[in-house]
PDB file of C-alpha atoms in Angstrom:
ATOM      1  CA  MET A  25      62.230 -35.426 128.397  1.00  0.00           C
ATOM      2  CA  THR A  26      59.014 -37.430 128.501  1.00  0.00           C
ATOM      3  CA  GLY A  27      59.880 -41.075 128.760  1.00  0.00           C
ATOM      4  CA  SER A  28      57.547 -44.031 128.647  1.00  0.00           C
ATOM      5  CA  ILE A  29      56.588 -43.458 132.309  1.00  0.00           C
ATOM      6  CA  GLY A  30      55.677 -39.843 131.496  1.00  0.00           C
ATOM      7  CA  LEU A  31      53.517 -40.954 128.589  1.00  0.00           C
ATOM      8  CA  LEU A  32      51.877 -43.556 130.837  1.00  0.00           C
ATOM      9  CA  ALA A  33      51.193 -40.860 133.442  1.00  0.00           C
ATOM     10  CA  ALA A  34      49.618 -38.621 130.793  1.00  0.00           C
ATOM     11  CA  ALA A  35      47.527 -41.502 129.470  1.00  0.00           C
ATOM     12  CA  ILE A  36      46.296 -42.401 132.975  1.00  0.00           C
ATOM     13  CA  ALA A  37      45.473 -38.742 133.705  1.00  0.00           C
ATOM     14  CA  ILE A  38      43.466 -38.370 130.479  1.00  0.00           C
ATOM     15  CA  GLY A  39      41.745 -41.717 131.024  1.00  0.00           C
ATOM     16  CA  LEU A  40      40.721 -40.925 134.599  1.00  0.00           C
ATOM     17  CA  ALA A  41      39.574 -37.440 133.556  1.00  0.00           C
ATOM     18  CA  ALA A  42      37.403 -38.928 130.826  1.00  0.00           C
ATOM     19  CA  LEU A  43      36.062 -41.531 133.274  1.00  0.00           C
ATOM     20  CA  GLY A  44      35.136 -38.872 135.823  1.00  0.00           C
ATOM     21  CA  ALA A  45      33.531 -36.610 133.236  1.00  0.00           C
ATOM     22  CA  GLY A  46      31.635 -39.541 131.727  1.00  0.00           C
ATOM     23  CA  ILE A  47      30.220 -40.762 135.047  1.00  0.00           C
ATOM     24  CA  GLY A  48      29.333 -37.229 136.169  1.00  0.00           C
ATOM     25  CA  ASN A  49      27.679 -36.266 132.893  1.00  0.00           C
ATOM     26  CA  GLY A  50      25.842 -39.577 132.729  1.00  0.00           C
ATOM     27  CA  LEU A  51      24.346 -39.073 136.186  1.00  0.00           C
ATOM     28  CA  ILE A  52      23.345 -35.473 135.410  1.00  0.00           C
ATOM     29  CA  VAL A  53      21.765 -36.278 132.043  1.00  0.00           C
ATOM     30  CA  SER A  54      19.894 -39.337 133.345  1.00  0.00           C
ATOM     31  CA  LYS A  55      18.418 -37.419 136.283  1.00  0.00           C
ATOM     32  CA  THR A  56      17.478 -34.497 134.021  1.00  0.00           C
ATOM     33  CA  VAL A  57      15.683 -36.757 131.557  1.00  0.00           C
ATOM     34  CA  GLU A  58      13.921 -38.452 134.458  1.00  0.00           C
ATOM     35  CA  GLY A  59      12.897 -35.067 135.849  1.00  0.00           C
ATOM     36  CA  ILE A  60      11.601 -33.845 132.485  1.00  0.00           C
ATOM     37  CA  ALA A  61       9.610 -37.078 132.091  1.00  0.00           C
ATOM     38  CA  ARG A  62       8.035 -36.575 135.531  1.00  0.00           C
ATOM     39  CA  GLN A  63       7.427 -32.820 135.208  1.00  0.00           C
ATOM     40  CA  PRO A  64       7.464 -31.586 131.603  1.00  0.00           C
ATOM     41  CA  GLU A  65       6.512 -28.056 132.769  1.00  0.00           C
ATOM     42  CA  ALA A  66       9.809 -27.781 134.741  1.00  0.00           C
ATOM     43  CA  ARG A  67      11.839 -28.335 131.613  1.00  0.00           C
ATOM     44  CA  GLY A  68      13.436 -24.875 131.415  1.00  0.00           C
ATOM     45  CA  VAL A  69      14.627 -24.951 135.007  1.00  0.00           C
ATOM     46  CA  LEU A  70      15.962 -28.498 134.658  1.00  0.00           C
ATOM     47  CA  GLN A  71      17.751 -27.597 131.443  1.00  0.00           C
ATOM     48  CA  THR A  72      19.462 -24.628 133.091  1.00  0.00           C
ATOM     49  CA  THR A  73      20.469 -26.743 136.083  1.00  0.00           C
ATOM     50  CA  MET A  74      21.813 -29.403 133.747  1.00  0.00           C
ATOM     51  CA  PHE A  75      23.796 -26.778 131.841  1.00  0.00           C
ATOM     52  CA  ILE A  76      25.443 -25.504 135.026  1.00  0.00           C
ATOM     53  CA  GLY A  77      26.020 -29.035 136.313  1.00  0.00           C
ATOM     54  CA  VAL A  78      27.644 -30.277 133.114  1.00  0.00           C
ATOM     55  CA  ALA A  79      29.845 -27.153 132.935  1.00  0.00           C
ATOM     56  CA  LEU A  80      31.068 -27.524 136.512  1.00  0.00           C
ATOM     57  CA  VAL A  81      31.540 -31.298 136.294  1.00  0.00           C
ATOM     58  CA  GLU A  82      33.717 -30.889 133.213  1.00  0.00           C
ATOM     59  CA  ALA A  83      35.917 -28.116 134.605  1.00  0.00           C
ATOM     60  CA  LEU A  84      38.274 -30.401 136.527  1.00  0.00           C
ATOM     61  CA  PRO A  85      38.584 -33.090 133.812  1.00  0.00           C
ATOM     62  CA  ILE A  86      39.504 -30.331 131.326  1.00  0.00           C
ATOM     63  CA  ILE A  87      42.258 -29.212 133.704  1.00  0.00           C
ATOM     64  CA  ALA A  88      43.417 -32.856 134.010  1.00  0.00           C
ATOM     65  CA  VAL A  89      43.582 -33.241 130.218  1.00  0.00           C
ATOM     66  CA  VAL A  90      45.410 -29.928 129.872  1.00  0.00           C
ATOM     67  CA  ILE A  91      47.961 -30.887 132.552  1.00  0.00           C
ATOM     68  CA  ALA A  92      48.466 -34.283 130.904  1.00  0.00           C
ATOM     69  CA  PHE A  93      49.118 -32.491 127.604  1.00  0.00           C
ATOM     70  CA  ILE A  94      51.586 -30.104 129.274  1.00  0.00           C
ATOM     71  CA  VAL A  95      53.404 -33.031 130.958  1.00  0.00           C
ATOM     72  CA  MET A  96      53.597 -34.831 127.609  1.00  0.00           C
ATOM     73  CA  ASN A  97      55.213 -31.790 125.963  1.00  0.00           C
ATOM     74  CA  GLN A  98      57.718 -30.939 128.675  1.00  0.00           C
TER      75      GLN A  98
ATOM     76  CA  MET B  20      15.384 -18.581 137.057  1.00  0.00           C
ATOM     77  CA  LEU B  21      17.563 -17.470 134.189  1.00  0.00           C
ATOM     78  CA  ASN B  22      17.770 -19.703 131.166  1.00  0.00           C
ATOM     79  CA  LEU B  23      20.991 -20.766 129.540  1.00  0.00           C
ATOM     80  CA  HIS B  24      20.864 -18.078 126.861  1.00  0.00           C
ATOM     81  CA  HIS B  25      20.823 -15.381 129.526  1.00  0.00           C
ATOM     82  CA  ILE B  26      23.718 -17.048 131.329  1.00  0.00           C
ATOM     83  CA  PHE B  27      25.683 -17.264 128.086  1.00  0.00           C
ATOM     84  CA  ALA B  28      24.895 -13.627 127.254  1.00  0.00           C
ATOM     85  CA  MET B  29      26.351 -12.640 130.646  1.00  0.00           C
ATOM     86  CA  GLN B  30      29.375 -14.832 129.969  1.00  0.00           C
ATOM     87  CA  LYS B  31      29.925 -13.043 126.662  1.00  0.00           C
ATOM     88  CA  LYS B  32      29.603  -9.643 128.314  1.00  0.00           C
ATOM     89  CA  ALA B  33      32.140 -10.624 130.976  1.00  0.00           C
ATOM     90  CA  PHE B  34      34.448 -12.037 128.292  1.00  0.00           C
ATOM     91  CA  PHE B  35      34.443  -8.777 126.331  1.00  0.00           C
ATOM     92  CA  PHE B  36      35.103  -6.829 129.530  1.00  0.00           C
ATOM     93  CA  LEU B  37      38.006  -9.173 130.340  1.00  0.00           C
ATOM     94  CA  LEU B  38      39.278  -8.782 126.779  1.00  0.00           C
ATOM     95  CA  VAL B  39      39.389  -4.988 127.207  1.00  0.00           C
ATOM     96  CA  VAL B  40      41.266  -5.370 130.523  1.00  0.00           C
ATOM     97  CA  CYS B  41      43.702  -7.801 128.867  1.00  0.00           C
ATOM     98  CA  ALA B  42      44.214  -5.446 125.915  1.00  0.00           C
ATOM     99  CA  LEU B  43      45.041  -2.608 128.319  1.00  0.00           C
ATOM    100  CA  GLY B  44      47.398  -4.862 130.289  1.00  0.00           C
ATOM    101  CA  TRP B  45      49.000  -6.133 127.086  1.00  0.00           C
ATOM    102  CA  GLY B  46      49.548  -2.622 125.799  1.00  0.00           C
ATOM    103  CA  PHE B  47      50.548  -0.734 128.916  1.00  0.00           C
ATOM    104  CA  SER B  48      52.179  -3.209 131.319  1.00  0.00           C
ATOM    105  CA  PRO B  49      55.412  -5.232 131.184  1.00  0.00           C
ATOM    106  CA  TYR B  50      53.417  -8.489 131.631  1.00  0.00           C
ATOM    107  CA  ASP B  51      52.154  -8.595 128.044  1.00  0.00           C
ATOM    108  CA  SER B  52      52.523 -12.380 127.633  1.00  0.00           C
ATOM    109  CA  VAL B  53      50.549 -12.984 130.855  1.00  0.00           C
ATOM    110  CA  PHE B  54      47.621 -10.844 129.653  1.00  0.00           C
ATOM    111  CA  ALA B  55      47.767 -12.404 126.187  1.00  0.00           C
ATOM    112  CA  GLY B  56      47.670 -15.870 127.800  1.00  0.00           C
ATOM    113  CA  ILE B  57      44.664 -14.959 129.936  1.00  0.00           C
ATOM    114  CA  ALA B  58      42.837 -13.575 126.879  1.00  0.00           C
ATOM    115  CA  LEU B  59      43.628 -16.718 124.859  1.00  0.00           C
ATOM    116  CA  GLY B  60      42.470 -19.012 127.663  1.00  0.00           C
ATOM    117  CA  ALA B  61      39.295 -17.012 128.272  1.00  0.00           C
ATOM    118  CA  PHE B  62      38.514 -17.111 124.545  1.00  0.00           C
ATOM    119  CA  PHE B  63      38.705 -20.902 124.479  1.00  0.00           C
ATOM    120  CA  GLY B  64      36.790 -21.139 127.779  1.00  0.00           C
ATOM    121  CA  THR B  65      33.964 -19.038 126.312  1.00  0.00           C
ATOM    122  CA  TYR B  66      34.094 -21.177 123.164  1.00  0.00           C
ATOM    123  CA  ASN B  67      33.581 -24.213 125.447  1.00  0.00           C
ATOM    124  CA  PHE B  68      30.469 -22.563 126.867  1.00  0.00           C
ATOM    125  CA  TRP B  69      29.188 -21.795 123.370  1.00  0.00           C
ATOM    126  CA  ILE B  70      29.591 -25.479 122.436  1.00  0.00           C
ATOM    127  CA  LEU B  71      27.773 -26.455 125.624  1.00  0.00           C
ATOM    128  CA  VAL B  72      24.831 -24.098 124.891  1.00  0.00           C
ATOM    129  CA  ARG B  73      24.555 -25.440 121.342  1.00  0.00           C
ATOM    130  CA  ARG B  74      24.620 -29.050 122.524  1.00  0.00           C
ATOM    131  CA  MET B  75      22.056 -28.328 125.252  1.00  0.00           C
ATOM    132  CA  GLU B  76      19.698 -26.892 122.627  1.00  0.00           C
ATOM    133  CA  LYS B  77      20.216 -29.995 120.510  1.00  0.00           C
ATOM    134  CA  PHE B  78      19.588 -32.173 123.558  1.00  0.00           C
ATOM    135  CA  ASP B  79      16.369 -30.281 124.336  1.00  0.00           C
ATOM    136  CA  ARG B  80      15.156 -30.618 120.747  1.00  0.00           C
ATOM    137  CA  SER B  81      15.915 -34.323 120.696  1.00  0.00           C
ATOM    138  CA  ILE B  82      14.007 -34.891 123.944  1.00  0.00           C
ATOM    139  CA  SER B  83      10.919 -33.160 122.549  1.00  0.00           C
ATOM    140  CA  GLU B  84      11.161 -35.035 119.241  1.00  0.00           C
ATOM    141  CA  GLY B  85      12.042 -38.359 120.883  1.00  0.00           C
ATOM    142  CA  THR B  86      15.211 -38.898 118.845  1.00  0.00           C
ATOM    143  CA  LYS B  87      18.574 -40.091 120.137  1.00  0.00           C
ATOM    144  CA  VAL B  88      21.438 -37.760 121.144  1.00  0.00           C
ATOM    145  CA  ALA B  89      24.897 -38.786 119.991  1.00  0.00           C
ATOM    146  CA  SER B  90      26.906 -36.809 122.562  1.00  0.00           C
ATOM    147  CA  ILE B  91      26.948 -33.592 124.552  1.00  0.00           C
ATOM    148  CA  GLY B  92      30.356 -32.600 123.212  1.00  0.00           C
ATOM    149  CA  THR B  93      32.707 -33.549 126.046  1.00  0.00           C
ATOM    150  CA  ALA B  94      35.533 -34.576 123.702  1.00  0.00           C
ATOM    151  CA  LEU B  95      35.182 -31.319 121.754  1.00  0.00           C
ATOM    152  CA  ARG B  96      35.580 -29.295 124.960  1.00  0.00           C
ATOM    153  CA  PHE B  97      38.609 -31.360 126.009  1.00  0.00           C
ATOM    154  CA  GLY B  98      40.021 -30.731 122.543  1.00  0.00           C
ATOM    155  CA  SER B  99      39.526 -26.979 122.723  1.00  0.00           C
ATOM    156  CA  GLY B 100      41.320 -26.896 126.097  1.00  0.00           C
ATOM    157  CA  VAL B 101      44.223 -28.807 124.573  1.00  0.00           C
ATOM    158  CA  ALA B 102      44.181 -26.455 121.550  1.00  0.00           C
ATOM    159  CA  ALA B 103      44.553 -23.392 123.819  1.00  0.00           C
ATOM    160  CA  VAL B 104      47.505 -24.985 125.615  1.00  0.00           C
ATOM    161  CA  ALA B 105      49.041 -26.165 122.330  1.00  0.00           C
ATOM    162  CA  ILE B 106      49.009 -22.573 121.027  1.00  0.00           C
ATOM    163  CA  ALA B 107      50.602 -21.356 124.286  1.00  0.00           C
ATOM    164  CA  ILE B 108      53.287 -24.064 124.144  1.00  0.00           C
ATOM    165  CA  SER B 109      54.120 -23.432 120.488  1.00  0.00           C
ATOM    166  CA  LEU B 110      54.317 -19.621 120.902  1.00  0.00           C
ATOM    167  CA  PRO B 111      55.951 -19.136 124.350  1.00  0.00           C
ATOM    168  CA  GLN B 112      57.236 -15.646 123.413  1.00  0.00           C
ATOM    169  CA  TYR B 113      53.650 -14.369 123.070  1.00  0.00           C
ATOM    170  CA  PHE B 114      51.582 -16.454 125.525  1.00  0.00           C
ATOM    171  CA  HIS B 115      52.361 -17.411 129.114  1.00  0.00           C
ATOM    172  CA  LEU B 116      51.388 -21.056 129.669  1.00  0.00           C
ATOM    173  CA  ILE B 117      50.094 -20.908 133.258  1.00  0.00           C
ATOM    174  CA  SER B 118      48.083 -17.763 132.462  1.00  0.00           C
ATOM    175  CA  THR B 119      46.472 -19.600 129.561  1.00  0.00           C
ATOM    176  CA  VAL B 120      45.360 -22.410 131.889  1.00  0.00           C
ATOM    177  CA  ILE B 121      44.058 -19.846 134.405  1.00  0.00           C
ATOM    178  CA  GLY B 122      42.256 -17.997 131.591  1.00  0.00           C
ATOM    179  CA  LEU B 123      40.648 -21.259 130.451  1.00  0.00           C
ATOM    180  CA  MET B 124      38.975 -21.554 133.860  1.00  0.00           C
ATOM    181  CA  ILE B 125      37.853 -17.907 134.149  1.00  0.00           C
ATOM    182  CA  PRO B 126      34.404 -18.493 132.516  1.00  0.00           C
ATOM    183  CA  TYR B 127      33.789 -21.341 134.978  1.00  0.00           C
ATOM    184  CA  ILE B 128      34.745 -19.155 137.937  1.00  0.00           C
ATOM    185  CA  PHE B 129      32.494 -16.446 136.565  1.00  0.00           C
ATOM    186  CA  LEU B 130      29.626 -18.963 136.260  1.00  0.00           C
ATOM    187  CA  VAL B 131      29.970 -19.968 139.936  1.00  0.00           C
ATOM    188  CA  VAL B 132      30.170 -16.329 141.089  1.00  0.00           C
ATOM    189  CA  GLU B 133      27.188 -15.337 138.957  1.00  0.00           C
ATOM    190  CA  ARG B 134      25.128 -18.251 140.340  1.00  0.00           C
ATOM    191  CA  LEU B 135      26.062 -17.329 143.920  1.00  0.00           C
ATOM    192  CA  VAL B 136      25.045 -13.699 143.340  1.00  0.00           C
ATOM    193  CA  HIS B 137      21.805 -14.804 141.687  1.00  0.00           C
ATOM    194  CA  HIS B 138      21.065 -17.177 144.581  1.00  0.00           C
ATOM    195  CA  LYS B 139      21.789 -14.448 147.126  1.00  0.00           C
ATOM    196  CA  LYS B 140      19.505 -11.992 145.329  1.00  0.00           C
ATOM    197  CA  SER B 141      16.581 -14.392 144.859  1.00  0.00           C
ATOM    198  CA  HIS B 142      16.568 -15.727 148.456  1.00  0.00           C
TER     199      HIS B 142
END
């Protein structure tokens, strides 16, 4: 059923998901490294915050990739 | 504040509890494919968290040693999400597709709820 437009839609969805995840993760990691450089004693707290941030930022892009995959296989 | 190992330990505990609920639902209810899909999705969601914990440890080590980090495993997590859905698509008689996607997000929902509870308790 998936024509060329469907494939294009899936490709755009995966690309935008990767873009969003990349920008979000980049911001989180850069600020965490900056924070650790400023306050090395707060490393544990920053690492935990980074872990939660990365997990939540990636939740929606994963859904986007999964939906793109489902659309491609319909 | 809890560290990421404690958070992951709680995630694992919740996953095993969910697995028991899914096993009961699979065995004793007519919605067996729905419960199987949720269990499959939750398994891959917890696997995503395991990858994230491993990569965070690597990241922490590399910061202290001053070496470069190649990636934090985003593509691997995308791939595991696709793998869960691929299994559900290829075996539709055993796994319900939408339940698999919902199950994939259960560890994330649990993370948010656990953080909210922790925040409420500590303030």
